[in-house]
Amino acid sequence: MKQKFWGLLCDTVGFWIILFGLCVIFLVILAFSVSFIKVGSTPYYLTIVNSIIIIGTMMTSMYVIRKCRT
């Protein structure tokens, strides 16, 4: 079952590479937009949540890519 799961993930490694690239782009855009947001406003909290989601997705895709490359 475990090998079947990783086999399915490794068959779609192109998707994970594209997802990683998109995360990098969104993280750069998010970093530039932080300078325009005041601390304590609603968009500031959304920025924190978005950065957590983006970094989590980025780490997951990096793990899958590394696991499938070996």
PDB file of C-alpha atoms in Angstrom:
ATOM      1  CA  MET A   1       0.000   0.000   0.000  1.00  0.00           C
ATOM      2  CA  LYS A   2       2.818   2.390   0.912  1.00  0.00           C
ATOM      3  CA  GLN A   3       4.677   1.684  -2.345  1.00  0.00           C
ATOM      4  CA  LYS A   4       1.477   2.147  -4.320  1.00  0.00           C
ATOM      5  CA  PHE A   5       0.932   5.530  -2.644  1.00  0.00           C
ATOM      6  CA  TRP A   6       4.459   6.744  -3.420  1.00  0.00           C
ATOM      7  CA  GLY A   7       4.220   5.297  -6.912  1.00  0.00           C
ATOM      8  CA  LEU A   8       1.151   7.445  -7.535  1.00  0.00           C
ATOM      9  CA  LEU A   9       2.868  10.553  -6.144  1.00  0.00           C
ATOM     10  CA  CYS A  10       6.033   9.930  -8.149  1.00  0.00           C
ATOM     11  CA  ASP A  11       4.049   9.452 -11.361  1.00  0.00           C
ATOM     12  CA  THR A  12       2.798  13.016 -10.937  1.00  0.00           C
ATOM     13  CA  VAL A  13       6.171  14.560 -10.045  1.00  0.00           C
ATOM     14  CA  GLY A  14       5.737  17.162 -12.805  1.00  0.00           C
ATOM     15  CA  PHE A  15       2.721  18.514 -10.945  1.00  0.00           C
ATOM     16  CA  TRP A  16       4.743  18.798  -7.734  1.00  0.00           C
ATOM     17  CA  ILE A  17       7.521  20.689  -9.522  1.00  0.00           C
ATOM     18  CA  ILE A  18       5.001  23.144 -10.989  1.00  0.00           C
ATOM     19  CA  LEU A  19       3.363  23.519  -7.565  1.00  0.00           C
ATOM     20  CA  PHE A  20       6.747  24.269  -5.995  1.00  0.00           C
ATOM     21  CA  GLY A  21       7.456  26.916  -8.637  1.00  0.00           C
ATOM     22  CA  LEU A  22       4.090  28.557  -8.052  1.00  0.00           C
ATOM     23  CA  CYS A  23       4.735  28.614  -4.306  1.00  0.00           C
ATOM     24  CA  VAL A  24       8.048  30.392  -4.868  1.00  0.00           C
ATOM     25  CA  ILE A  25       6.340  32.990  -7.082  1.00  0.00           C
ATOM     26  CA  PHE A  26       3.504  33.552  -4.592  1.00  0.00           C
ATOM     27  CA  LEU A  27       5.966  33.816  -1.700  1.00  0.00           C
ATOM     28  CA  VAL A  28       7.945  36.514  -3.529  1.00  0.00           C
ATOM     29  CA  ILE A  29       4.733  38.437  -4.308  1.00  0.00           C
ATOM     30  CA  LEU A  30       3.661  38.071  -0.681  1.00  0.00           C
ATOM     31  CA  ALA A  31       7.028  39.356   0.544  1.00  0.00           C
ATOM     32  CA  PHE A  32       6.719  42.465  -1.627  1.00  0.00           C
ATOM     33  CA  SER A  33       3.127  43.111  -0.542  1.00  0.00           C
ATOM     34  CA  VAL A  34       3.970  42.958   3.178  1.00  0.00           C
ATOM     35  CA  SER A  35       5.626  46.357   2.973  1.00  0.00           C
ATOM     36  CA  PHE A  36       2.322  47.958   1.931  1.00  0.00           C
ATOM     37  CA  ILE A  37       0.197  46.496   4.748  1.00  0.00           C
ATOM     38  CA  LYS A  38      -0.150  48.096   8.184  1.00  0.00           C
ATOM     39  CA  VAL A  39       0.404  45.917  11.249  1.00  0.00           C
ATOM     40  CA  GLY A  40      -2.875  45.149  12.997  1.00  0.00           C
ATOM     41  CA  SER A  41      -5.135  45.441   9.976  1.00  0.00           C
ATOM     42  CA  THR A  42      -7.159  42.538   8.581  1.00  0.00           C
ATOM     43  CA  PRO A  43      -4.971  42.029   5.463  1.00  0.00           C
ATOM     44  CA  TYR A  44      -1.987  41.654   7.800  1.00  0.00           C
ATOM     45  CA  TYR A  45      -3.542  38.591   9.459  1.00  0.00           C
ATOM     46  CA  LEU A  46      -4.508  37.177   6.073  1.00  0.00           C
ATOM     47  CA  THR A  47      -0.894  37.620   4.969  1.00  0.00           C
ATOM     48  CA  ILE A  48       0.299  35.541   7.914  1.00  0.00           C
ATOM     49  CA  VAL A  49      -2.220  32.790   7.150  1.00  0.00           C
ATOM     50  CA  ASN A  50      -1.319  32.838   3.444  1.00  0.00           C
ATOM     51  CA  SER A  51       2.387  32.609   4.188  1.00  0.00           C
ATOM     52  CA  ILE A  52       1.834  29.599   6.473  1.00  0.00           C
ATOM     53  CA  ILE A  53      -0.212  27.859   3.785  1.00  0.00           C
ATOM     54  CA  ILE A  54       2.310  28.666   1.042  1.00  0.00           C
ATOM     55  CA  ILE A  55       5.318  27.539   3.102  1.00  0.00           C
ATOM     56  CA  GLY A  56       3.531  24.329   4.147  1.00  0.00           C
ATOM     57  CA  THR A  57       2.656  23.512   0.540  1.00  0.00           C
ATOM     58  CA  MET A  58       6.189  24.348  -0.525  1.00  0.00           C
ATOM     59  CA  MET A  59       7.716  22.034   2.078  1.00  0.00           C
ATOM     60  CA  THR A  60       5.351  19.208   1.129  1.00  0.00           C
ATOM     61  CA  SER A  61       6.177  19.528  -2.559  1.00  0.00           C
ATOM     62  CA  MET A  62       9.927  19.659  -1.796  1.00  0.00           C
ATOM     63  CA  TYR A  63       9.632  16.466   0.255  1.00  0.00           C
ATOM     64  CA  VAL A  64       7.742  14.642  -2.503  1.00  0.00           C
ATOM     65  CA  ILE A  65      10.223  15.805  -5.160  1.00  0.00           C
ATOM     66  CA  ARG A  66      13.226  14.728  -3.056  1.00  0.00           C
ATOM     67  CA  LYS A  67      11.643  11.383  -2.197  1.00  0.00           C
ATOM     68  CA  CYS A  68      10.815  10.642  -5.838  1.00  0.00           C
ATOM     69  CA  ARG A  69      14.233  11.663  -7.145  1.00  0.00           C
ATOM     70  CA  THR A  70      16.052   9.128  -4.955  1.00  0.00           C
TER      71      THR A  70
END
